[in-house]
C-alpha cells in the first residue's frame, strides 16, 4: 500500500501542485494589477464557489465514490457514475439560471459593490464548469486513473494560466479576467476527464441509484456547509467587521499558506482511495500511522519556515500593501493542514457515520464563528486566523476520538504532540526574534536558515526512525506493483 501511495502521490502531487499552485504563481501579477479591494472580491467569489460546490449537487459525488467501491459489476458502477453525473449537470444548470437572473442583488450583497454584476455572472460560469469537473476528477481518482486525472488537471491549468494572463495584460478586465480564465480551463478539463471516464459514463439515469447515493451524501451536505463555515467564516467576518481590502490582505496570506496545505490535499487525493480499498487488511492501520508521522515530519518544519521567512516571502512577491499578511501565514497553514486530518482518521467514514461527521463539523463551525466575531475586533486578521486554527484542532481531535470505535489506528500520540509543541514553540520564538519585518542582511538570512534547519532536525528526531528514513528511497526506487 505504501508503494502505491508514494507512486500515486507523485502523480497527483504534480497535477495538484500546478493546479492549486497556479494562483500562487500568478500572485505577483494579481497583486500588481488588482487593488486589495479587487483581490478581496476575487476571494469572496471563490468563497461563493465553495458553498455552491458543497450544496447544489447535494454532495452526490461522495455517495457515488462510496457505493462504487462496493459495486460488484461494471454495469452497476456505470449506473452509479452516470446517474451521479447527470444529477450534477441538472443541479448546476438550475443554479446557473437562477444566479444569472438575480446577479445584480446577489453581487451587491456579496461584494458590496454596485457595478459587479458582470464579474458575478462570469464567476457563475466558472462555478458550473468547476462543479462538473470536480465530480469527474473524483470518479477518475476512485477508478485509479491517476494519469488521466493528471492530464486533465494539467491541461486545465495551462489554459487557465494562458487565458488569465492574456486578459489581465491585454484588456481592461480585472476581476472578470480571472473568472473567464478559470471557466475556459475548467471546460477543457471537463472535456478531457469525460473522455477518460467514458467507459463509466453513458446515457443512464436510475432514480433508485440516485436515492441510494443521496441517502449517503445528504447528511454530508450539513457537514460540508459546516466545514465551509469553519473554513471561510474568517473572510465573512472580516468583510463585516473590517473591509473588503482586509479580506484581500487575508486572502493573500491564505494563498501563501496553501503551499503547506497543498501537500495535505495531495496526500488525501492519493491515500483515501487506498484506505477505502484496503482497510480490511491487517497492516493498513499501521501504514496509516506511519504515513502520518512521515507527513508530520515534513509539515512541522514547513510551518516554521513560513513563520520565519513569511515577511521576506510577502515582500518579495507582492507589494507593500499586502505585508500585513505575513504574521498569519503559519497559523493559516496549520489550520489548512489540520482541516484535512480526517484522511488519517478514517473511522467515521468507513463506519458510514455521516451524521456524526455532520455534528462534529457543526460544532467546529460554531466554535470558529464565535471566536472570529470575538477575536477580530481585538486582533484583526490575526484573530481570524487563530479562530480558524481552533476550529481545525477541534475537528481533527473529534475525528480521532469518535472514529476509534469504528477503525483503530495505532497513533503515537506522545511523539505527535511533542512535534506539535516543538512547532508552536519555534513559531513563537521566530516572532519574538525577528518580528514581522523582513531582514535585509546576509547574517539575518543565515540565522533564519539555521533556525529552520534546527526545527526540521528536531521534528525528524521526534517522529521518524532511522529505519523508516532508509526505507523511503528503496520504496521510491522500486517499480510500483499492486498495492
Tab-separated table of C-alpha atoms in Angstrom:
chain	number	residue	atom	x	y	z
A	1	UNK	CA	0.000	0.000	0.000
A	2	UNK	CA	2.793	2.445	0.842
A	3	UNK	CA	4.456	1.906	-2.549
A	4	UNK	CA	1.259	2.638	-4.421
A	5	UNK	CA	0.587	5.596	-2.137
A	6	UNK	CA	4.007	7.057	-2.986
A	7	UNK	CA	3.520	6.482	-6.695
A	8	UNK	CA	0.025	8.000	-6.812
A	9	UNK	CA	1.144	10.847	-4.553
A	10	UNK	CA	3.830	11.724	-7.088
A	11	UNK	CA	1.302	11.784	-9.937
A	12	UNK	CA	-1.378	13.650	-8.002
A	13	UNK	CA	1.274	15.835	-6.448
A	14	UNK	CA	2.492	17.209	-9.765
A	15	UNK	CA	-1.001	17.910	-11.046
A	16	UNK	CA	-2.236	19.403	-7.772
A	17	UNK	CA	0.950	21.407	-7.351
A	18	UNK	CA	0.317	23.137	-10.652
A	19	UNK	CA	-3.458	23.290	-10.294
A	20	UNK	CA	-3.565	24.760	-6.807
A	21	UNK	CA	-0.230	26.498	-7.129
A	22	UNK	CA	-1.258	28.454	-10.225
A	23	UNK	CA	-2.872	31.156	-8.110
A	24	UNK	CA	0.361	31.447	-6.141
A	25	UNK	CA	2.448	31.597	-9.332
A	26	UNK	CA	0.203	34.362	-10.646
A	27	UNK	CA	0.118	36.204	-7.332
A	28	UNK	CA	2.840	38.718	-8.297
A	29	UNK	CA	0.716	39.684	-11.301
A	30	UNK	CA	-2.522	39.736	-9.298
A	31	UNK	CA	-1.142	41.972	-6.567
A	32	UNK	CA	0.261	44.435	-9.102
A	33	UNK	CA	-2.810	44.593	-11.313
A	34	UNK	CA	-5.531	44.271	-8.651
A	35	UNK	CA	-6.056	46.542	-5.684
A	36	UNK	CA	-6.585	44.873	-2.288
A	37	UNK	CA	-10.302	45.572	-2.695
A	38	UNK	CA	-10.396	43.854	-6.106
A	39	UNK	CA	-8.407	40.904	-4.764
A	40	UNK	CA	-10.867	40.757	-1.885
A	41	UNK	CA	-13.693	40.480	-4.438
A	42	UNK	CA	-11.908	37.558	-6.113
A	43	UNK	CA	-11.502	35.865	-2.738
A	44	UNK	CA	-15.171	36.371	-1.829
A	45	UNK	CA	-16.305	34.957	-5.180
A	46	UNK	CA	-14.139	31.892	-4.517
A	47	UNK	CA	-15.878	31.580	-1.161
A	48	UNK	CA	-19.187	31.688	-3.064
A	49	UNK	CA	-17.968	28.906	-5.364
A	50	UNK	CA	-17.110	26.749	-2.382
A	51	UNK	CA	-20.547	26.984	-0.763
A	52	UNK	CA	-22.198	26.233	-4.099
A	53	UNK	CA	-19.966	23.179	-4.611
A	54	UNK	CA	-20.999	21.868	-1.199
A	55	UNK	CA	-24.739	22.338	-1.610
A	56	UNK	CA	-26.064	22.477	-5.160
A	57	UNK	CA	-25.332	18.858	-6.142
A	58	UNK	CA	-26.031	17.586	-2.593
A	59	UNK	CA	-22.529	16.051	-2.393
A	60	UNK	CA	-23.686	13.200	-4.630
A	61	UNK	CA	-20.079	12.658	-5.741
A	62	UNK	CA	-19.262	11.353	-2.260
A	63	UNK	CA	-22.188	8.958	-2.408
A	64	UNK	CA	-21.045	7.809	-5.830
A	65	UNK	CA	-17.463	7.028	-4.853
A	66	UNK	CA	-18.544	5.297	-1.649
A	67	UNK	CA	-21.019	2.999	-3.421
A	68	UNK	CA	-18.764	2.375	-6.422
A	69	UNK	CA	-16.193	0.856	-4.058
A	70	UNK	CA	-18.749	-1.779	-3.004
A	71	UNK	CA	-20.134	-2.411	-6.513
A	72	UNK	CA	-19.867	-5.968	-7.806
A	73	UNK	CA	-20.083	-5.394	-11.558
A	74	UNK	CA	-19.058	-2.879	-14.201
A	75	UNK	CA	-22.719	-2.386	-15.129
A	76	UNK	CA	-23.564	-1.360	-11.573
A	77	UNK	CA	-20.635	1.052	-11.489
A	78	UNK	CA	-21.728	2.553	-14.805
A	79	UNK	CA	-25.243	3.141	-13.482
A	80	UNK	CA	-23.923	4.860	-10.365
A	81	UNK	CA	-21.402	7.062	-12.162
A	82	UNK	CA	-23.783	8.054	-14.955
A	83	UNK	CA	-26.606	8.846	-12.568
A	84	UNK	CA	-24.328	10.997	-10.409
A	85	UNK	CA	-23.058	12.894	-13.441
A	86	UNK	CA	-26.482	13.709	-14.889
A	87	UNK	CA	-27.840	14.680	-11.487
A	88	UNK	CA	-24.896	17.067	-11.081
A	89	UNK	CA	-25.334	18.581	-14.534
A	90	UNK	CA	-29.049	19.163	-13.902
A	91	UNK	CA	-28.472	20.713	-10.480
A	92	UNK	CA	-25.832	23.117	-11.762
A	93	UNK	CA	-27.958	24.102	-14.751
A	94	UNK	CA	-30.789	25.142	-12.424
A	95	UNK	CA	-28.318	27.017	-10.224
A	96	UNK	CA	-26.928	28.916	-13.235
A	97	UNK	CA	-30.373	30.013	-14.438
A	98	UNK	CA	-31.350	31.371	-11.017
A	99	UNK	CA	-27.993	33.046	-10.362
A	100	UNK	CA	-27.872	34.771	-13.733
A	101	UNK	CA	-31.378	36.144	-13.216
A	102	UNK	CA	-30.503	37.504	-9.748
A	103	UNK	CA	-26.928	38.579	-10.496
A	104	UNK	CA	-27.497	42.218	-9.536
A	105	UNK	CA	-28.792	41.812	-5.982
A	106	UNK	CA	-26.564	38.796	-5.284
A	107	UNK	CA	-23.402	40.647	-6.323
A	108	UNK	CA	-24.317	43.720	-4.262
A	109	UNK	CA	-24.951	41.557	-1.203
A	110	UNK	CA	-21.780	39.501	-1.561
A	111	UNK	CA	-19.285	42.096	-2.788
A	112	UNK	CA	-20.701	45.385	-1.501
A	113	UNK	CA	-20.167	46.831	-4.979
A	114	UNK	CA	-22.917	48.365	-7.161
A	115	UNK	CA	-21.274	47.504	-10.512
A	116	UNK	CA	-20.076	43.919	-10.002
A	117	UNK	CA	-22.919	42.025	-11.698
A	118	UNK	CA	-20.813	41.281	-14.790
A	119	UNK	CA	-17.972	39.784	-12.779
A	120	UNK	CA	-20.504	37.812	-10.746
A	121	UNK	CA	-22.038	36.280	-13.904
A	122	UNK	CA	-18.587	35.229	-15.112
A	123	UNK	CA	-17.956	33.660	-11.718
A	124	UNK	CA	-21.212	31.695	-12.053
A	125	UNK	CA	-19.974	30.179	-15.321
A	126	UNK	CA	-16.778	29.148	-13.572
A	127	UNK	CA	-18.704	27.633	-10.667
A	128	UNK	CA	-20.721	25.423	-13.031
A	129	UNK	CA	-17.689	24.247	-15.017
A	130	UNK	CA	-15.689	23.589	-11.838
A	131	UNK	CA	-18.542	21.621	-10.263
A	132	UNK	CA	-18.825	19.171	-13.161
A	133	UNK	CA	-15.038	18.921	-13.499
A	134	UNK	CA	-14.690	18.163	-9.790
A	135	UNK	CA	-17.145	15.260	-9.994
A	136	UNK	CA	-15.367	13.756	-12.997
A	137	UNK	CA	-12.000	14.031	-11.257
A	138	UNK	CA	-13.352	12.292	-8.155
A	139	UNK	CA	-14.543	9.436	-10.342
A	140	UNK	CA	-11.163	9.157	-12.057
A	141	UNK	CA	-9.413	9.013	-8.679
A	142	UNK	CA	-11.562	6.205	-7.351
A	143	UNK	CA	-11.233	4.359	-10.656
A	144	UNK	CA	-7.444	4.584	-10.122
A	145	UNK	CA	-6.941	6.558	-13.346
A	146	UNK	CA	-4.217	8.733	-11.858
A	147	UNK	CA	-2.630	9.578	-15.216
A	148	UNK	CA	-5.941	10.654	-16.764
A	149	UNK	CA	-6.582	12.765	-13.670
A	150	UNK	CA	-3.186	14.418	-14.072
A	151	UNK	CA	-3.587	15.041	-17.813
A	152	UNK	CA	-6.970	16.726	-17.416
A	153	UNK	CA	-5.685	18.780	-14.470
A	154	UNK	CA	-2.536	19.947	-16.234
A	155	UNK	CA	-4.382	20.864	-19.421
A	156	UNK	CA	-6.882	22.844	-17.381
A	157	UNK	CA	-4.084	24.694	-15.583
A	158	UNK	CA	-2.329	25.560	-18.835
A	159	UNK	CA	-5.486	27.067	-20.310
A	160	UNK	CA	-6.359	28.942	-17.107
A	161	UNK	CA	-2.885	30.474	-16.933
A	162	UNK	CA	-2.689	31.445	-20.611
A	163	UNK	CA	-6.166	32.968	-20.823
A	164	UNK	CA	-5.927	34.790	-17.481
A	165	UNK	CA	-2.555	36.378	-18.219
A	166	UNK	CA	-3.636	37.394	-21.727
A	167	UNK	CA	-6.818	39.055	-20.447
A	168	UNK	CA	-5.180	40.808	-17.494
A	169	UNK	CA	-2.400	42.236	-19.636
A	170	UNK	CA	-4.329	42.803	-22.866
A	171	UNK	CA	-7.688	44.122	-21.681
A	172	UNK	CA	-9.197	46.395	-19.050
A	173	UNK	CA	-10.880	43.429	-17.376
A	174	UNK	CA	-9.712	42.801	-13.844
A	175	UNK	CA	-11.861	40.528	-11.645
A	176	UNK	CA	-13.720	39.297	-14.723
A	177	UNK	CA	-10.474	38.299	-16.442
A	178	UNK	CA	-9.639	35.850	-13.667
A	179	UNK	CA	-13.006	34.106	-13.865
A	180	UNK	CA	-13.020	33.960	-17.653
A	181	UNK	CA	-9.658	32.191	-17.471
A	182	UNK	CA	-10.917	29.787	-14.808
A	183	UNK	CA	-14.024	28.984	-16.853
A	184	UNK	CA	-12.034	28.234	-20.003
A	185	UNK	CA	-9.618	25.960	-18.162
A	186	UNK	CA	-12.310	24.014	-16.355
A	187	UNK	CA	-14.243	23.438	-19.585
A	188	UNK	CA	-11.116	21.925	-21.159
A	189	UNK	CA	-10.721	19.767	-18.061
A	190	UNK	CA	-14.340	18.604	-18.319
A	191	UNK	CA	-13.817	17.519	-21.932
A	192	UNK	CA	-10.653	15.529	-21.168
A	193	UNK	CA	-11.927	13.968	-17.940
A	194	UNK	CA	-15.213	12.945	-19.582
A	195	UNK	CA	-13.286	11.253	-22.373
A	196	UNK	CA	-11.162	9.327	-19.865
A	197	UNK	CA	-14.248	8.296	-17.883
A	198	UNK	CA	-16.304	7.301	-20.928
A	199	UNK	CA	-16.326	3.583	-20.058
A	200	UNK	CA	-18.059	4.514	-16.795
A	201	UNK	CA	-20.425	7.139	-18.223
A	202	UNK	CA	-23.402	6.773	-20.523
A	203	UNK	CA	-26.965	7.997	-21.145
A	204	UNK	CA	-28.175	6.268	-17.989
A	205	UNK	CA	-30.099	7.684	-15.042
A	206	UNK	CA	-31.656	5.500	-12.328
A	207	UNK	CA	-33.735	7.107	-9.593
A	208	UNK	CA	-33.121	4.119	-7.350
A	209	UNK	CA	-29.356	4.606	-7.645
A	210	UNK	CA	-29.772	8.327	-7.149
A	211	UNK	CA	-31.722	7.748	-3.914
A	212	UNK	CA	-29.054	5.354	-2.634
A	213	UNK	CA	-26.286	7.869	-3.263
A	214	UNK	CA	-28.215	10.782	-1.791
A	215	UNK	CA	-29.078	8.760	1.319
A	216	UNK	CA	-25.350	8.580	1.967
A	217	UNK	CA	-24.434	12.083	0.824
A	218	UNK	CA	-27.208	14.386	2.068
A	219	UNK	CA	-26.032	14.288	5.707
A	220	UNK	CA	-22.644	15.291	4.328
A	221	UNK	CA	-24.196	18.477	2.936
A	222	UNK	CA	-24.735	19.632	6.503
A	223	UNK	CA	-21.215	18.533	7.271
A	224	UNK	CA	-19.889	20.278	4.179
A	225	UNK	CA	-21.660	23.529	4.981
A	226	UNK	CA	-20.219	23.328	8.475
A	227	UNK	CA	-16.753	22.805	7.000
A	228	UNK	CA	-17.389	25.780	4.742
A	229	UNK	CA	-18.304	27.931	7.717
A	230	UNK	CA	-15.272	26.689	9.646
A	231	UNK	CA	-13.023	27.408	6.657
A	232	UNK	CA	-14.446	30.675	5.342
A	233	UNK	CA	-16.229	32.386	8.211
A	234	UNK	CA	-12.974	34.300	8.686
A	235	UNK	CA	-13.445	36.083	5.315
A	236	UNK	CA	-17.106	36.710	6.029
A	237	UNK	CA	-16.403	38.117	9.487
A	238	UNK	CA	-13.517	40.257	8.192
A	239	UNK	CA	-15.814	41.566	5.446
A	240	UNK	CA	-18.432	42.529	8.061
A	241	UNK	CA	-16.161	43.813	10.832
A	242	UNK	CA	-13.354	45.293	8.710
A	243	UNK	CA	-13.231	45.948	4.928
A	244	UNK	CA	-13.106	44.111	1.600
A	245	UNK	CA	-9.487	45.306	1.299
A	246	UNK	CA	-8.685	43.472	4.555
A	247	UNK	CA	-10.248	40.369	3.014
A	248	UNK	CA	-7.797	40.810	0.151
A	249	UNK	CA	-4.801	41.018	2.504
A	250	UNK	CA	-6.021	37.970	4.435
A	251	UNK	CA	-6.620	36.151	1.145
A	252	UNK	CA	-3.007	36.737	0.085
A	253	UNK	CA	-1.874	35.224	3.372
A	254	UNK	CA	-4.136	32.242	2.790
A	255	UNK	CA	-2.759	31.823	-0.720
A	256	UNK	CA	0.806	31.568	0.542
A	257	UNK	CA	-0.221	29.305	3.416
A	258	UNK	CA	-1.829	26.973	0.891
A	259	UNK	CA	1.669	25.829	-0.095
A	260	UNK	CA	1.649	23.679	3.046
A	261	UNK	CA	-1.982	22.628	2.741
A	262	UNK	CA	-1.325	21.601	-0.860
A	263	UNK	CA	0.740	18.718	0.457
A	264	UNK	CA	-2.175	17.573	2.601
A	265	UNK	CA	-4.534	17.751	-0.377
A	266	UNK	CA	-2.133	15.637	-2.430
A	267	UNK	CA	-1.963	13.062	0.356
A	268	UNK	CA	-5.740	12.997	0.711
A	269	UNK	CA	-6.125	12.561	-3.048
A	270	UNK	CA	-3.754	9.600	-3.144
A	271	UNK	CA	-4.407	7.964	0.227
A	272	UNK	CA	-8.212	7.974	0.510
A	273	UNK	CA	-8.876	5.523	-2.363
A	274	UNK	CA	-6.189	3.177	-0.990
A	275	UNK	CA	-7.640	3.252	2.519
A	276	UNK	CA	-11.163	2.541	1.273
A	277	UNK	CA	-9.962	-0.343	-0.872
A	278	UNK	CA	-7.593	-1.917	1.691
A	279	UNK	CA	-8.996	-1.023	5.097
A	280	UNK	CA	-9.841	-4.658	5.891
A	281	UNK	CA	-6.204	-5.742	5.544
A	282	UNK	CA	-4.363	-6.264	8.816
A	283	UNK	CA	-1.431	-3.957	8.110
A	284	UNK	CA	-3.395	-0.942	6.870
A	285	UNK	CA	-3.814	0.849	10.252
A	286	UNK	CA	-0.066	0.660	10.879
A	287	UNK	CA	0.642	2.008	7.400
A	288	UNK	CA	-1.705	4.944	8.005
A	289	UNK	CA	0.039	5.776	11.289
A	290	UNK	CA	3.468	5.534	9.672
A	291	UNK	CA	2.468	7.781	6.762
A	292	UNK	CA	1.071	10.298	9.255
A	293	UNK	CA	4.372	10.525	11.125
A	294	UNK	CA	6.346	10.925	7.904
A	295	UNK	CA	3.994	13.689	6.798
A	296	UNK	CA	4.189	15.450	10.169
A	297	UNK	CA	7.997	15.386	9.992
A	298	UNK	CA	7.732	17.486	6.816
A	299	UNK	CA	4.755	19.575	7.850
A	300	UNK	CA	6.161	20.996	11.118
A	301	UNK	CA	9.331	22.457	9.511
A	302	UNK	CA	7.236	23.872	6.648
A	303	UNK	CA	5.023	25.794	9.077
A	304	UNK	CA	8.069	27.026	10.968
A	305	UNK	CA	9.607	28.115	7.664
A	306	UNK	CA	6.542	30.230	6.867
A	307	UNK	CA	6.759	31.838	10.296
A	308	UNK	CA	10.465	32.608	9.872
A	309	UNK	CA	10.556	33.708	6.234
A	310	UNK	CA	6.969	34.970	5.871
A	311	UNK	CA	7.901	38.672	5.772
A	312	UNK	CA	10.563	38.059	3.115
A	313	UNK	CA	8.148	35.955	1.028
A	314	UNK	CA	5.392	38.575	1.116
A	315	UNK	CA	7.789	41.465	0.463
A	316	UNK	CA	9.479	39.662	-2.416
A	317	UNK	CA	6.366	38.570	-4.258
A	318	UNK	CA	3.730	41.236	-3.590
A	319	UNK	CA	3.549	44.960	-2.910
A	320	UNK	CA	3.875	46.712	0.480
A	321	UNK	CA	0.068	46.911	0.718
A	322	UNK	CA	-0.008	43.167	1.469
A	323	UNK	CA	2.841	42.913	4.023
A	324	UNK	CA	0.346	42.716	6.903
A	325	UNK	CA	-0.454	39.170	5.725
A	326	UNK	CA	2.944	37.808	6.860
A	327	UNK	CA	2.118	37.095	10.546
A	328	UNK	CA	-0.911	34.931	9.695
A	329	UNK	CA	0.953	32.578	7.340
A	330	UNK	CA	1.953	29.846	9.847
A	331	UNK	CA	-1.409	29.949	11.636
A	332	UNK	CA	-3.359	29.564	8.400
A	333	UNK	CA	-1.005	26.835	7.148
A	334	UNK	CA	-1.582	24.798	10.305
A	335	UNK	CA	-5.342	25.324	10.030
A	336	UNK	CA	-5.483	24.199	6.421
A	337	UNK	CA	-3.429	21.086	7.059
A	338	UNK	CA	-5.464	20.061	10.117
A	339	UNK	CA	-8.682	20.502	8.143
A	340	UNK	CA	-7.531	17.531	6.015
A	341	UNK	CA	-6.543	15.404	9.019
A	342	UNK	CA	-9.609	13.189	8.609
A	343	UNK	CA	-7.715	11.200	5.974
A	344	UNK	CA	-5.581	9.784	8.799
A	345	UNK	CA	-8.650	9.092	10.966
A	346	UNK	CA	-10.996	7.254	8.565
A	347	UNK	CA	-13.140	5.510	11.184
A	348	UNK	CA	-16.251	7.652	10.854
A	349	UNK	CA	-16.203	7.481	7.057
A	350	UNK	CA	-15.600	3.737	6.954
A	351	UNK	CA	-18.346	3.244	9.524
A	352	UNK	CA	-20.704	5.383	7.406
A	353	UNK	CA	-21.300	7.631	10.415
A	354	UNK	CA	-22.141	10.632	8.264
A	355	UNK	CA	-24.485	12.103	10.880
A	356	UNK	CA	-21.709	12.031	13.453
A	357	UNK	CA	-19.413	13.730	10.940
A	358	UNK	CA	-22.057	16.376	10.374
A	359	UNK	CA	-22.497	17.035	14.106
A	360	UNK	CA	-18.742	17.238	14.605
A	361	UNK	CA	-18.348	19.769	11.841
A	362	UNK	CA	-21.344	21.784	13.024
A	363	UNK	CA	-19.713	22.050	16.455
A	364	UNK	CA	-16.387	23.145	14.967
A	365	UNK	CA	-18.133	25.706	12.770
A	366	UNK	CA	-19.999	27.144	15.749
A	367	UNK	CA	-16.774	27.456	17.724
A	368	UNK	CA	-14.962	29.019	14.780
A	369	UNK	CA	-17.762	31.522	14.163
A	370	UNK	CA	-17.949	32.608	17.788
A	371	UNK	CA	-14.186	33.038	18.045
A	372	UNK	CA	-13.987	35.036	14.797
A	373	UNK	CA	-16.511	37.590	15.995
A	374	UNK	CA	-14.850	37.662	19.422
A	375	UNK	CA	-11.214	37.939	18.318
A	376	UNK	CA	-11.306	40.055	15.148
A	377	UNK	CA	-12.262	43.277	16.978
A	378	UNK	CA	-9.193	42.766	19.208
A	379	UNK	CA	-6.551	41.351	16.855
A	380	UNK	CA	-7.814	41.964	13.321
A	381	UNK	CA	-6.880	39.352	10.730
A	382	UNK	CA	-4.663	37.529	13.254
A	383	UNK	CA	-7.761	36.996	15.396
A	384	UNK	CA	-9.494	35.459	12.384
A	385	UNK	CA	-6.528	33.142	11.768
A	386	UNK	CA	-6.417	31.987	15.406
A	387	UNK	CA	-10.175	31.329	15.416
A	388	UNK	CA	-9.831	29.181	12.304
A	389	UNK	CA	-6.969	27.224	13.874
A	390	UNK	CA	-9.046	26.459	16.994
A	391	UNK	CA	-11.875	25.093	14.844
A	392	UNK	CA	-9.460	22.920	12.854
A	393	UNK	CA	-7.912	21.497	16.031
A	394	UNK	CA	-11.356	20.598	17.367
A	395	UNK	CA	-12.305	18.864	14.118
A	396	UNK	CA	-9.103	16.810	13.921
A	397	UNK	CA	-9.398	15.735	17.552
A	398	UNK	CA	-13.030	14.777	17.026
A	399	UNK	CA	-12.257	12.565	14.029
A	400	UNK	CA	-9.628	10.721	16.062
A	401	UNK	CA	-11.680	10.326	19.250
A	402	UNK	CA	-15.020	9.438	17.638
A	403	UNK	CA	-13.589	7.275	14.863
A	404	UNK	CA	-11.612	4.919	17.109
A	405	UNK	CA	-14.690	2.819	17.805
A	406	UNK	CA	-15.068	2.003	14.112
A	407	UNK	CA	-11.437	1.827	12.961
A	408	UNK	CA	-8.479	1.946	15.310
A	409	UNK	CA	-5.239	3.446	14.016
A	410	UNK	CA	-2.186	2.962	16.298
A	411	UNK	CA	-1.076	6.582	16.532
A	412	UNK	CA	1.978	7.553	18.552
A	413	UNK	CA	0.316	10.439	20.435
A	414	UNK	CA	3.315	11.372	22.571
A	415	UNK	CA	5.520	11.740	19.502
A	416	UNK	CA	2.904	13.683	17.532
A	417	UNK	CA	2.081	16.037	20.396
A	418	UNK	CA	5.777	16.555	21.082
A	419	UNK	CA	6.359	17.578	17.475
A	420	UNK	CA	3.333	19.897	17.601
A	421	UNK	CA	4.682	21.525	20.769
A	422	UNK	CA	8.060	21.970	19.107
A	423	UNK	CA	6.389	23.676	16.150
A	424	UNK	CA	4.388	26.081	18.322
A	425	UNK	CA	7.467	26.992	20.366
A	426	UNK	CA	9.505	27.597	17.216
A	427	UNK	CA	6.827	29.836	15.669
A	428	UNK	CA	6.577	31.939	18.845
A	429	UNK	CA	10.367	32.142	19.120
A	430	UNK	CA	10.658	33.271	15.493
A	431	UNK	CA	8.124	36.036	16.064
A	432	UNK	CA	9.980	37.177	19.213
A	433	UNK	CA	13.378	37.130	17.487
A	434	UNK	CA	12.572	38.747	14.157
A	435	UNK	CA	9.106	40.278	14.350
A	436	UNK	CA	7.132	40.920	11.162
A	437	UNK	CA	9.716	42.947	9.226
A	438	UNK	CA	11.869	41.309	6.520
A	439	UNK	CA	15.618	41.101	7.122
A	440	UNK	CA	17.939	42.664	4.579
A	441	UNK	CA	21.399	41.362	5.521
A	442	UNK	CA	23.120	38.035	4.890
A	443	UNK	CA	23.664	37.402	8.587
A	444	UNK	CA	19.939	37.657	9.241
A	445	UNK	CA	19.144	35.242	6.423
A	446	UNK	CA	21.758	32.799	7.694
A	447	UNK	CA	20.369	32.956	11.239
A	448	UNK	CA	16.858	32.284	9.977
A	449	UNK	CA	18.010	29.370	7.829
A	450	UNK	CA	19.842	27.809	10.759
A	451	UNK	CA	16.774	28.200	12.943
A	452	UNK	CA	14.628	26.372	10.355
A	453	UNK	CA	17.143	23.548	9.985
A	454	UNK	CA	17.209	23.061	13.753
A	455	UNK	CA	13.399	22.856	13.837
A	456	UNK	CA	13.422	20.323	10.996
A	457	UNK	CA	16.016	18.171	12.766
A	458	UNK	CA	14.013	18.249	15.998
A	459	UNK	CA	10.786	17.238	14.262
A	460	UNK	CA	12.513	14.391	12.413
A	461	UNK	CA	14.105	13.104	15.609
A	462	UNK	CA	10.732	13.019	17.344
A	463	UNK	CA	8.730	11.440	14.543
A	464	UNK	CA	10.822	9.287	12.230
A	465	UNK	CA	13.092	6.338	12.944
A	466	UNK	CA	16.332	5.757	11.060
A	467	UNK	CA	14.884	2.574	9.551
A	468	UNK	CA	11.909	4.468	8.121
A	469	UNK	CA	14.198	7.065	6.563
A	470	UNK	CA	16.239	4.305	4.905
A	471	UNK	CA	13.118	2.564	3.554
A	472	UNK	CA	11.665	5.553	1.658
A	473	UNK	CA	14.338	5.735	-1.104
A	474	UNK	CA	14.080	1.975	-1.589
A	475	UNK	CA	10.328	2.182	-1.983
A	476	UNK	CA	10.616	5.033	-4.450
A	477	UNK	CA	13.262	3.194	-6.459
A	478	UNK	CA	11.221	0.011	-6.835
A	479	UNK	CA	8.814	-0.375	-9.680
A	480	UNK	CA	5.343	0.133	-8.223
A	481	UNK	CA	3.298	-3.033	-8.207
A	482	UNK	CA	-0.082	-3.911	-6.758
A	483	UNK	CA	-0.807	-2.118	-3.503
